[in-house]
Amino acid sequence: DAIHELYMEHVMAHAPGYGKLITWSPVPIMPTPGAVGLIIEKIARRDGMSVVGVDIGGATTDVFSVFRAGGEPVFHRTVSANLGMSYSVSNVMVEAGLANILRWVPFAVDEAELRNRIKNKMIRPTTIPQTLDDLVIEQAICREALRLSFEQHKALAVGLKGRQQARDISDALEQSASGATLVDLLDLGLLVGSGGVLSHAPRRQQAMLMMIDAFLPEGITELAVDSIFMTPQLGVLSTVHEEAATQVFERDCLIVLGACVAPVGTGRAGQPCMTVQVEGGAVRRVAWGELVRVPVAGSGRVRLVVSPERGVDAGAGRGRPVEREVRAGAVGVVLDARGRRPFALPADPRDRIAALRAWNRALDAYPREV
């Protein structure tokens, strides 16, 4: 990551007109990933919570995280340089494999046709989906690009074992690390998505479902998207006026999608998983395998009381209830009882397609069934 930043600064410094440009700016010019990371880190430190941010573009996907280590928030940033939605989309296909992309598509697709769709996107990177089927396939690819990028991030967001260790340039080039990952999804308070495929999804439910499927948040997590891609500019502004930058970020830039409640554990489909009381609403009893959307009027803050079944952890320990206030957002509260550690889609293709369609209906993700 440090090498990538140095490389980007070197490229920027040799761009035509850069010398003149820096004379116009009262603050240092920085690469986009560095600026985005700044605002994510400041929000996490200000609110005292763990935050993950992701910016998925045409060529790269950047992941940012702030998690506690030894009581102190620790910031990490990774750049997956060959995982993107247009210029690098073929690499997503290679790294994820066609089977992993197809597992998110709720209808039969010929593998040769999928390869052609992906390669057409690569050679015509500015095209957008023209049909609902095209959109669903693009969003399936997005899930895998995000998943792969997050897996890389978790492998590098680590702490050191024992005493501090010296590392040389060969360690950085090999991306080697020691210690366990600092990414604790049960501690994650906010997940922020950015990039056209997330920010400009036709329905906010689609963005929320893509992020839930890719990151598999645990416990109770709020999700949001950067609606106007102002995060990089606000990151630079935060170096001048932090309070103004964070306020604009939350009030004008972020669109809160809602909260996801996803207990850790697995069970037989149809068996009880958890009971959830949403303030002002009825008690919801959710079974394993279900995905339930609870719309909240006004999209304001609501208090949740989550009572998991015995052996199931919603964030306070197995079988222990959790009470928390969350922002309901544009989508509402999503109750995800599809299982964690592991999460697995049905093995039989017909069962898998039926499950995907049921989850899409539950969130009202598309105007018609696909």
mmCIF file of C-alpha atoms in Angstrom:
data_model
loop_
_atom_site.group_PDB
_atom_site.id
_atom_site.type_symbol
_atom_site.label_atom_id
_atom_site.label_comp_id
_atom_site.label_asym_id
_atom_site.label_seq_id
_atom_site.Cartn_x
_atom_site.Cartn_y
_atom_site.Cartn_z
ATOM 1 C CA ASP A 1 0.000 0.000 0.000
ATOM 2 C CA ALA A 2 2.822 2.413 0.865
ATOM 3 C CA ILE A 3 4.596 1.499 -2.356
ATOM 4 C CA HIS A 4 1.404 2.106 -4.346
ATOM 5 C CA GLU A 5 0.996 5.547 -2.745
ATOM 6 C CA LEU A 6 4.601 6.490 -3.494
ATOM 7 C CA TYR A 7 4.130 5.322 -7.068
ATOM 8 C CA MET A 8 0.947 7.385 -7.463
ATOM 9 C CA GLU A 9 2.643 10.474 -6.055
ATOM 10 C CA HIS A 10 5.526 9.925 -8.472
ATOM 11 C CA VAL A 11 3.113 9.613 -11.425
ATOM 12 C CA MET A 12 1.198 12.707 -10.331
ATOM 13 C CA ALA A 13 4.390 14.716 -9.907
ATOM 14 C CA HIS A 14 5.370 14.010 -13.526
ATOM 15 C CA ALA A 15 1.947 14.714 -15.016
ATOM 16 C CA PRO A 16 1.841 17.625 -17.483
ATOM 17 C CA GLY A 17 0.991 20.858 -15.700
ATOM 18 C CA TYR A 18 1.402 19.421 -12.185
ATOM 19 C CA GLY A 19 4.001 21.999 -11.219
ATOM 20 C CA LYS A 20 1.626 24.815 -12.069
ATOM 21 C CA LEU A 21 -1.347 23.083 -10.459
ATOM 22 C CA ILE A 22 0.290 22.847 -7.024
ATOM 23 C CA THR A 23 0.811 26.609 -7.029
ATOM 24 C CA TRP A 24 -2.978 27.057 -7.204
ATOM 25 C CA SER A 25 -3.728 24.885 -4.164
ATOM 26 C CA PRO A 26 -3.104 26.012 -0.569
ATOM 27 C CA VAL A 27 -2.999 22.368 0.590
ATOM 28 C CA PRO A 28 -0.973 19.381 -0.626
ATOM 29 C CA ILE A 29 -2.426 17.426 -3.547
ATOM 30 C CA MET A 30 -2.942 13.786 -2.655
ATOM 31 C CA PRO A 31 -4.018 10.578 -4.458
ATOM 32 C CA THR A 32 -7.714 9.715 -4.260
ATOM 33 C CA PRO A 33 -7.242 6.625 -2.028
ATOM 34 C CA GLY A 34 -5.258 8.685 0.479
ATOM 35 C CA ALA A 35 -7.939 11.365 0.611
ATOM 36 C CA VAL A 36 -10.780 8.853 1.021
ATOM 37 C CA GLY A 37 -8.864 7.096 3.781
ATOM 38 C CA LEU A 38 -8.473 10.348 5.680
ATOM 39 C CA ILE A 39 -12.210 11.029 6.010
ATOM 40 C CA ILE A 40 -12.980 7.383 6.889
ATOM 41 C CA GLU A 41 -10.353 7.467 9.633
ATOM 42 C CA LYS A 42 -11.592 10.765 11.041
ATOM 43 C CA ILE A 43 -15.230 9.581 11.166
ATOM 44 C CA ALA A 44 -14.177 6.399 12.964
ATOM 45 C CA ARG A 45 -12.075 8.237 15.533
ATOM 46 C CA ARG A 46 -14.680 10.944 16.103
ATOM 47 C CA ASP A 47 -17.541 8.479 16.704
ATOM 48 C CA GLY A 48 -15.407 5.897 18.493
ATOM 49 C CA MET A 49 -16.508 2.993 16.310
ATOM 50 C CA SER A 50 -15.052 0.552 13.817
ATOM 51 C CA VAL A 51 -15.599 1.528 10.183
ATOM 52 C CA VAL A 52 -14.974 -0.153 6.825
ATOM 53 C CA GLY A 53 -15.076 1.826 3.598
ATOM 54 C CA VAL A 54 -14.797 0.579 0.026
ATOM 55 C CA ASP A 55 -14.367 2.449 -3.239
ATOM 56 C CA ILE A 56 -14.906 0.233 -6.282
ATOM 57 C CA GLY A 57 -13.950 1.683 -9.644
ATOM 58 C CA GLY A 58 -13.321 0.545 -13.165
ATOM 59 C CA ALA A 59 -9.750 -0.627 -12.631
ATOM 60 C CA THR A 60 -9.165 -0.871 -8.871
ATOM 61 C CA THR A 61 -10.980 -1.403 -5.588
ATOM 62 C CA ASP A 62 -9.733 0.340 -2.450
ATOM 63 C CA VAL A 63 -10.687 -0.871 1.031
ATOM 64 C CA PHE A 64 -10.237 1.164 4.210
ATOM 65 C CA SER A 65 -10.754 0.035 7.781
ATOM 66 C CA VAL A 66 -10.419 1.302 11.327
ATOM 67 C CA PHE A 67 -10.542 -1.364 14.048
ATOM 68 C CA ARG A 68 -9.326 -1.328 17.613
ATOM 69 C CA ALA A 69 -6.063 -3.008 18.579
ATOM 70 C CA GLY A 70 -4.974 -2.811 22.199
ATOM 71 C CA GLY A 71 -7.699 -0.260 22.850
ATOM 72 C CA GLU A 72 -6.461 2.098 20.118
ATOM 73 C CA PRO A 73 -8.035 2.560 16.662
ATOM 74 C CA VAL A 74 -5.767 1.308 13.887
ATOM 75 C CA PHE A 75 -6.206 2.430 10.279
ATOM 76 C CA HIS A 76 -5.440 0.231 7.270
ATOM 77 C CA ARG A 77 -5.816 0.846 3.566
ATOM 78 C CA THR A 78 -5.364 -1.641 0.736
ATOM 79 C CA VAL A 79 -5.545 -1.198 -3.028
ATOM 80 C CA SER A 80 -6.605 -4.184 -5.138
ATOM 81 C CA ALA A 81 -5.067 -2.905 -8.330
ATOM 82 C CA ASN A 82 -6.600 -5.461 -10.716
ATOM 83 C CA LEU A 83 -10.134 -5.780 -9.378
ATOM 84 C CA GLY A 84 -12.591 -3.389 -11.000
ATOM 85 C CA MET A 85 -15.849 -3.222 -12.900
ATOM 86 C CA SER A 86 -14.649 -2.336 -16.418
ATOM 87 C CA TYR A 87 -10.950 -2.168 -17.279
ATOM 88 C CA SER A 88 -10.171 -4.960 -14.785
ATOM 89 C CA VAL A 89 -13.421 -6.901 -15.012
ATOM 90 C CA SER A 90 -11.780 -9.834 -16.810
ATOM 91 C CA ASN A 91 -9.368 -10.190 -13.921
ATOM 92 C CA VAL A 92 -12.311 -10.447 -11.517
ATOM 93 C CA MET A 93 -13.585 -13.336 -13.654
ATOM 94 C CA VAL A 94 -10.181 -15.044 -13.530
ATOM 95 C CA GLU A 95 -9.604 -14.590 -9.783
ATOM 96 C CA ALA A 96 -13.147 -15.343 -8.656
ATOM 97 C CA GLY A 97 -13.966 -18.006 -11.225
ATOM 98 C CA LEU A 98 -17.135 -18.183 -13.279
ATOM 99 C CA ALA A 99 -18.846 -20.427 -10.737
ATOM 100 C CA ASN A 100 -18.529 -17.824 -7.974
ATOM 101 C CA ILE A 101 -19.983 -15.113 -10.215
ATOM 102 C CA LEU A 102 -22.820 -17.332 -11.434
ATOM 103 C CA ARG A 103 -23.789 -18.283 -7.882
ATOM 104 C CA TRP A 104 -25.282 -14.788 -7.466
ATOM 105 C CA VAL A 105 -27.333 -14.890 -10.679
ATOM 106 C CA PRO A 106 -30.953 -16.024 -10.129
ATOM 107 C CA PHE A 107 -31.383 -17.501 -13.615
ATOM 108 C CA ALA A 108 -29.533 -19.900 -15.895
ATOM 109 C CA VAL A 109 -26.607 -18.353 -17.808
ATOM 110 C CA ASP A 110 -24.382 -20.083 -20.334
ATOM 111 C CA GLU A 111 -20.728 -19.790 -19.335
ATOM 112 C CA ALA A 112 -19.646 -18.811 -22.850
ATOM 113 C CA GLU A 113 -22.256 -16.051 -22.866
ATOM 114 C CA LEU A 114 -21.026 -14.790 -19.511
ATOM 115 C CA ARG A 115 -17.440 -14.685 -20.759
ATOM 116 C CA ASN A 116 -18.549 -12.682 -23.786
ATOM 117 C CA ARG A 117 -20.482 -10.223 -21.607
ATOM 118 C CA ILE A 118 -17.463 -9.705 -19.376
ATOM 119 C CA LYS A 119 -15.014 -9.220 -22.240
ATOM 120 C CA ASN A 120 -17.389 -6.798 -23.972
ATOM 121 C CA LYS A 121 -17.415 -4.736 -20.787
ATOM 122 C CA MET A 122 -13.627 -4.749 -20.712
ATOM 123 C CA ILE A 123 -13.225 -3.471 -24.275
ATOM 124 C CA ARG A 124 -16.149 -1.032 -23.926
ATOM 125 C CA PRO A 125 -15.609 0.152 -20.337
ATOM 126 C CA THR A 126 -18.020 3.102 -20.427
ATOM 127 C CA THR A 127 -21.109 1.057 -21.310
ATOM 128 C CA ILE A 128 -23.857 0.586 -18.736
ATOM 129 C CA PRO A 129 -26.372 -2.287 -18.400
ATOM 130 C CA GLN A 130 -29.163 -2.068 -20.966
ATOM 131 C CA THR A 131 -31.470 -4.782 -19.627
ATOM 132 C CA LEU A 132 -32.426 -6.067 -16.196
ATOM 133 C CA ASP A 133 -30.499 -9.272 -16.863
ATOM 134 C CA ASP A 134 -27.404 -7.202 -17.699
ATOM 135 C CA LEU A 135 -27.800 -5.308 -14.433
ATOM 136 C CA VAL A 136 -28.121 -8.470 -12.351
ATOM 137 C CA ILE A 137 -24.995 -9.974 -13.925
ATOM 138 C CA GLU A 138 -23.009 -6.768 -13.375
ATOM 139 C CA GLN A 139 -24.060 -6.730 -9.733
ATOM 140 C CA ALA A 140 -23.026 -10.378 -9.383
ATOM 141 C CA ILE A 141 -19.557 -9.437 -10.658
ATOM 142 C CA CYS A 142 -19.510 -6.538 -8.197
ATOM 143 C CA ARG A 143 -20.132 -8.904 -5.283
ATOM 144 C CA GLU A 144 -17.097 -10.969 -6.232
ATOM 145 C CA ALA A 145 -14.845 -7.938 -6.815
ATOM 146 C CA LEU A 146 -15.781 -6.622 -3.378
ATOM 147 C CA ARG A 147 -15.383 -10.025 -1.731
ATOM 148 C CA LEU A 148 -11.932 -10.602 -3.200
ATOM 149 C CA SER A 149 -10.772 -7.091 -2.289
ATOM 150 C CA PHE A 150 -11.991 -7.512 1.274
ATOM 151 C CA GLU A 151 -10.263 -10.875 1.603
ATOM 152 C CA GLN A 152 -7.005 -9.232 0.517
ATOM 153 C CA HIS A 153 -7.605 -6.411 2.977
ATOM 154 C CA LYS A 154 -8.225 -8.769 5.895
ATOM 155 C CA ALA A 155 -5.016 -10.618 5.110
ATOM 156 C CA LEU A 156 -3.002 -7.396 5.348
ATOM 157 C CA ALA A 157 -4.845 -5.618 8.186
ATOM 158 C CA VAL A 158 -2.972 -7.466 10.914
ATOM 159 C CA GLY A 159 -1.210 -6.823 14.181
ATOM 160 C CA LEU A 160 2.263 -7.939 15.104
ATOM 161 C CA LYS A 161 2.867 -10.977 17.312
ATOM 162 C CA GLY A 162 5.005 -10.419 20.379
ATOM 163 C CA ARG A 163 7.551 -7.641 20.161
ATOM 164 C CA GLN A 164 7.673 -5.241 17.245
ATOM 165 C CA GLN A 165 9.267 -6.741 14.165
ATOM 166 C CA ALA A 166 11.485 -5.061 11.607
ATOM 167 C CA ARG A 167 10.414 -5.507 7.996
ATOM 168 C CA ASP A 168 12.340 -4.754 4.838
ATOM 169 C CA ILE A 169 11.289 -3.996 1.271
ATOM 170 C CA SER A 170 11.037 -7.692 0.358
ATOM 171 C CA ASP A 171 8.321 -8.148 3.010
ATOM 172 C CA ALA A 172 6.326 -5.291 1.518
ATOM 173 C CA LEU A 173 6.677 -6.616 -2.012
ATOM 174 C CA GLU A 174 5.593 -10.085 -0.920
ATOM 175 C CA GLN A 175 2.738 -8.521 1.071
ATOM 176 C CA SER A 176 3.706 -10.725 3.970
ATOM 177 C CA ALA A 177 2.324 -10.041 7.412
ATOM 178 C CA SER A 178 2.306 -11.599 10.840
ATOM 179 C CA GLY A 179 -0.338 -11.868 13.487
ATOM 180 C CA ALA A 180 -4.091 -12.233 13.250
ATOM 181 C CA THR A 181 -6.319 -9.929 11.235
ATOM 182 C CA LEU A 182 -7.646 -6.902 13.086
ATOM 183 C CA VAL A 183 -10.916 -7.032 11.130
ATOM 184 C CA ASP A 184 -13.596 -8.024 13.640
ATOM 185 C CA LEU A 185 -16.954 -7.956 11.886
ATOM 186 C CA LEU A 186 -18.891 -8.289 15.148
ATOM 187 C CA ASP A 187 -17.322 -4.971 16.195
ATOM 188 C CA LEU A 188 -18.042 -3.239 12.868
ATOM 189 C CA GLY A 189 -20.340 -0.254 13.320
ATOM 190 C CA LEU A 190 -20.483 1.289 9.841
ATOM 191 C CA LEU A 191 -19.867 -0.013 6.319
ATOM 192 C CA VAL A 192 -19.580 2.681 3.619
ATOM 193 C CA GLY A 193 -19.650 1.940 -0.115
ATOM 194 C CA SER A 194 -18.575 4.170 -2.977
ATOM 195 C CA GLY A 195 -18.236 3.775 -6.729
ATOM 196 C CA GLY A 196 -20.764 3.876 -9.550
ATOM 197 C CA VAL A 197 -22.050 0.314 -9.232
ATOM 198 C CA LEU A 198 -22.991 0.994 -5.587
ATOM 199 C CA SER A 199 -23.765 4.707 -5.515
ATOM 200 C CA HIS A 200 -25.826 4.674 -8.698
ATOM 201 C CA ALA A 201 -27.619 1.353 -8.340
ATOM 202 C CA PRO A 202 -31.207 1.888 -9.584
ATOM 203 C CA ARG A 203 -32.592 0.911 -6.171
ATOM 204 C CA ARG A 204 -30.898 1.436 -2.823
ATOM 205 C CA GLN A 205 -31.886 -2.099 -1.836
ATOM 206 C CA GLN A 206 -29.582 -3.402 -4.566
ATOM 207 C CA ALA A 207 -26.589 -1.541 -3.145
ATOM 208 C CA MET A 208 -27.349 -2.766 0.352
ATOM 209 C CA LEU A 209 -27.761 -6.377 -0.741
ATOM 210 C CA MET A 210 -24.523 -6.297 -2.763
ATOM 211 C CA MET A 211 -22.593 -5.030 0.250
ATOM 212 C CA ILE A 212 -24.178 -7.524 2.644
ATOM 213 C CA ASP A 213 -23.440 -10.434 0.298
ATOM 214 C CA ALA A 214 -19.840 -9.342 -0.325
ATOM 215 C CA PHE A 215 -18.755 -8.323 3.188
ATOM 216 C CA LEU A 216 -21.046 -10.589 5.244
ATOM 217 C CA PRO A 217 -21.314 -8.192 8.214
ATOM 218 C CA GLU A 218 -22.001 -9.769 11.598
ATOM 219 C CA GLY A 219 -24.046 -8.609 14.524
ATOM 220 C CA ILE A 220 -25.617 -5.180 13.993
ATOM 221 C CA THR A 221 -24.038 -2.999 11.303
ATOM 222 C CA GLU A 222 -25.161 0.224 9.626
ATOM 223 C CA LEU A 223 -24.595 0.526 5.866
ATOM 224 C CA ALA A 224 -24.317 3.660 3.736
ATOM 225 C CA VAL A 225 -23.215 4.820 0.274
ATOM 226 C CA ASP A 226 -21.432 7.921 -0.960
ATOM 227 C CA SER A 227 -24.131 9.324 -3.219
ATOM 228 C CA ILE A 228 -22.127 12.002 -5.047
ATOM 229 C CA PHE A 229 -18.523 10.784 -4.745
ATOM 230 C CA MET A 230 -17.452 13.767 -2.684
ATOM 231 C CA THR A 231 -15.403 11.687 -0.249
ATOM 232 C CA PRO A 232 -11.958 12.436 -1.787
ATOM 233 C CA GLN A 233 -12.550 16.193 -1.744
ATOM 234 C CA LEU A 234 -13.787 16.040 1.843
ATOM 235 C CA GLY A 235 -10.726 14.040 2.835
ATOM 236 C CA VAL A 236 -8.520 16.897 1.648
ATOM 237 C CA LEU A 237 -10.821 19.450 3.314
ATOM 238 C CA SER A 238 -10.461 17.571 6.599
ATOM 239 C CA THR A 239 -6.790 18.584 6.695
ATOM 240 C CA VAL A 240 -7.930 22.219 6.793
ATOM 241 C CA HIS A 241 -11.260 22.093 8.672
ATOM 242 C CA GLU A 242 -12.025 18.668 10.102
ATOM 243 C CA GLU A 243 -15.391 19.528 11.614
ATOM 244 C CA ALA A 244 -16.738 21.032 8.388
ATOM 245 C CA ALA A 245 -15.532 18.050 6.359
ATOM 246 C CA THR A 246 -17.122 15.446 8.629
ATOM 247 C CA GLN A 247 -20.405 17.352 8.820
ATOM 248 C CA VAL A 248 -20.680 17.677 5.024
ATOM 249 C CA PHE A 249 -19.712 14.019 4.675
ATOM 250 C CA GLU A 250 -22.574 12.870 6.889
ATOM 251 C CA ARG A 251 -25.248 15.388 5.890
ATOM 252 C CA ASP A 252 -24.730 15.878 2.164
ATOM 253 C CA CYS A 253 -22.550 13.029 0.959
ATOM 254 C CA LEU A 254 -23.669 9.868 2.753
ATOM 255 C CA ILE A 255 -26.988 8.174 2.147
ATOM 256 C CA VAL A 256 -27.672 5.797 5.017
ATOM 257 C CA LEU A 257 -29.144 2.592 3.627
ATOM 258 C CA GLY A 258 -30.102 1.062 6.940
ATOM 259 C CA ALA A 259 -28.947 -1.533 9.437
ATOM 260 C CA CYS A 260 -28.200 -5.208 8.934
ATOM 261 C CA VAL A 261 -28.783 -7.672 11.766
ATOM 262 C CA ALA A 262 -26.856 -10.862 11.045
ATOM 263 C CA PRO A 263 -26.247 -13.271 13.944
ATOM 264 C CA VAL A 264 -23.250 -15.586 13.884
ATOM 265 C CA GLY A 265 -24.137 -19.247 13.638
ATOM 266 C CA THR A 266 -25.921 -21.698 11.389
ATOM 267 C CA GLY A 267 -29.032 -23.791 11.603
ATOM 268 C CA ARG A 268 -31.465 -25.905 9.670
ATOM 269 C CA ALA A 269 -33.633 -23.962 7.235
ATOM 270 C CA GLY A 270 -36.945 -23.071 8.808
ATOM 271 C CA GLN A 271 -35.768 -23.484 12.401
ATOM 272 C CA PRO A 272 -35.886 -20.415 14.715
ATOM 273 C CA CYS A 273 -32.857 -18.115 14.531
ATOM 274 C CA MET A 274 -33.760 -14.892 16.343
ATOM 275 C CA THR A 275 -36.576 -12.658 17.528
ATOM 276 C CA VAL A 276 -36.312 -8.939 16.765
ATOM 277 C CA GLN A 277 -38.327 -6.096 18.244
ATOM 278 C CA VAL A 278 -38.117 -2.918 16.152
ATOM 279 C CA GLU A 279 -39.232 0.162 18.067
ATOM 280 C CA GLY A 280 -42.790 1.051 17.095
ATOM 281 C CA GLY A 281 -43.319 -2.173 15.185
ATOM 282 C CA ALA A 282 -44.320 -5.765 15.670
ATOM 283 C CA VAL A 283 -42.020 -8.499 16.954
ATOM 284 C CA ARG A 284 -40.383 -10.371 14.072
ATOM 285 C CA ARG A 285 -39.507 -14.021 14.449
ATOM 286 C CA VAL A 286 -36.927 -14.956 11.845
ATOM 287 C CA ALA A 287 -36.013 -18.489 10.793
ATOM 288 C CA TRP A 288 -32.727 -19.749 9.399
ATOM 289 C CA GLY A 289 -32.421 -19.156 5.666
ATOM 290 C CA GLU A 290 -34.617 -16.043 5.682
ATOM 291 C CA LEU A 291 -33.833 -12.484 4.679
ATOM 292 C CA VAL A 292 -36.397 -10.011 6.023
ATOM 293 C CA ARG A 293 -36.723 -6.291 5.361
ATOM 294 C CA VAL A 294 -38.408 -4.124 7.998
ATOM 295 C CA PRO A 295 -39.207 -0.688 6.499
ATOM 296 C CA VAL A 296 -39.152 2.152 9.024
ATOM 297 C CA ALA A 297 -41.268 5.262 8.531
ATOM 298 C CA GLY A 298 -39.211 8.422 8.341
ATOM 299 C CA SER A 299 -35.926 6.542 8.002
ATOM 300 C CA GLY A 300 -34.832 7.894 11.369
ATOM 301 C CA ARG A 301 -33.228 6.297 14.395
ATOM 302 C CA VAL A 302 -34.939 3.292 15.934
ATOM 303 C CA ARG A 303 -34.107 1.009 18.817
ATOM 304 C CA LEU A 304 -33.697 -2.707 18.189
ATOM 305 C CA VAL A 305 -33.861 -5.553 20.641
ATOM 306 C CA VAL A 306 -32.379 -8.707 19.123
ATOM 307 C CA SER A 307 -32.902 -11.978 20.983
ATOM 308 C CA PRO A 308 -30.937 -14.798 19.337
ATOM 309 C CA GLU A 309 -31.643 -18.462 19.905
ATOM 310 C CA ARG A 310 -29.398 -20.544 22.111
ATOM 311 C CA GLY A 311 -25.938 -20.941 20.591
ATOM 312 C CA VAL A 312 -26.395 -17.944 18.279
ATOM 313 C CA ASP A 313 -24.354 -14.752 18.735
ATOM 314 C CA ALA A 314 -25.818 -11.356 17.797
ATOM 315 C CA GLY A 315 -22.889 -9.445 19.249
ATOM 316 C CA ALA A 316 -23.193 -9.893 23.028
ATOM 317 C CA GLY A 317 -22.400 -13.607 23.228
ATOM 318 C CA ARG A 318 -24.281 -16.785 22.434
ATOM 319 C CA GLY A 319 -27.940 -16.603 23.281
ATOM 320 C CA ARG A 320 -27.633 -13.139 24.830
ATOM 321 C CA PRO A 321 -29.967 -10.342 23.701
ATOM 322 C CA VAL A 322 -28.618 -7.114 22.201
ATOM 323 C CA GLU A 323 -30.292 -3.719 22.412
ATOM 324 C CA ARG A 324 -29.069 -0.918 20.160
ATOM 325 C CA GLU A 325 -30.181 2.270 18.469
ATOM 326 C CA VAL A 326 -29.568 2.341 14.702
ATOM 327 C CA ARG A 327 -30.293 4.534 11.695
ATOM 328 C CA ALA A 328 -32.973 2.880 9.589
ATOM 329 C CA GLY A 329 -32.049 4.774 6.420
ATOM 330 C CA ALA A 330 -33.517 4.530 2.936
ATOM 331 C CA VAL A 331 -33.991 0.752 3.027
ATOM 332 C CA GLY A 332 -34.804 0.046 6.667
ATOM 333 C CA VAL A 333 -33.628 -2.782 8.896
ATOM 334 C CA VAL A 334 -32.550 -5.999 7.163
ATOM 335 C CA LEU A 335 -32.693 -9.178 9.239
ATOM 336 C CA ASP A 336 -30.220 -11.650 7.734
ATOM 337 C CA ALA A 337 -30.610 -15.206 9.035
ATOM 338 C CA ARG A 338 -28.764 -16.874 6.141
ATOM 339 C CA GLY A 339 -25.941 -17.946 8.444
ATOM 340 C CA ARG A 340 -22.395 -16.820 9.221
ATOM 341 C CA ARG A 341 -19.191 -18.788 9.750
ATOM 342 C CA PRO A 342 -19.894 -20.252 7.341
ATOM 343 C CA PHE A 343 -22.241 -18.539 4.946
ATOM 344 C CA ALA A 344 -23.205 -20.907 2.171
ATOM 345 C CA LEU A 345 -25.611 -20.773 -0.738
ATOM 346 C CA PRO A 346 -27.662 -23.905 -1.514
ATOM 347 C CA ALA A 347 -25.616 -26.417 -3.481
ATOM 348 C CA ASP A 348 -28.412 -27.503 -5.820
ATOM 349 C CA PRO A 349 -28.775 -24.945 -8.675
ATOM 350 C CA ARG A 350 -32.570 -24.973 -8.492
ATOM 351 C CA ASP A 351 -32.565 -24.405 -4.743
ATOM 352 C CA ARG A 352 -29.961 -21.657 -5.127
ATOM 353 C CA ILE A 353 -31.991 -19.806 -7.756
ATOM 354 C CA ALA A 354 -35.137 -20.155 -5.662
ATOM 355 C CA ALA A 355 -33.321 -18.751 -2.611
ATOM 356 C CA LEU A 356 -31.859 -15.798 -4.544
ATOM 357 C CA ARG A 357 -35.278 -14.936 -5.930
ATOM 358 C CA ALA A 358 -36.854 -15.133 -2.480
ATOM 359 C CA TRP A 359 -34.216 -12.788 -1.034
ATOM 360 C CA ASN A 360 -34.627 -10.334 -3.914
ATOM 361 C CA ARG A 361 -38.392 -10.307 -3.331
ATOM 362 C CA ALA A 362 -37.912 -9.823 0.400
ATOM 363 C CA LEU A 363 -35.912 -6.645 -0.199
ATOM 364 C CA ASP A 364 -37.966 -5.545 -3.232
ATOM 365 C CA ALA A 365 -34.633 -5.277 -5.022
ATOM 366 C CA TYR A 366 -35.908 -5.363 -8.613
ATOM 367 C CA PRO A 367 -39.059 -4.177 -10.405
ATOM 368 C CA ARG A 368 -39.831 -7.727 -11.483
ATOM 369 C CA GLU A 369 -38.542 -11.210 -10.790
ATOM 370 C CA VAL A 370 -35.444 -12.155 -12.751
#
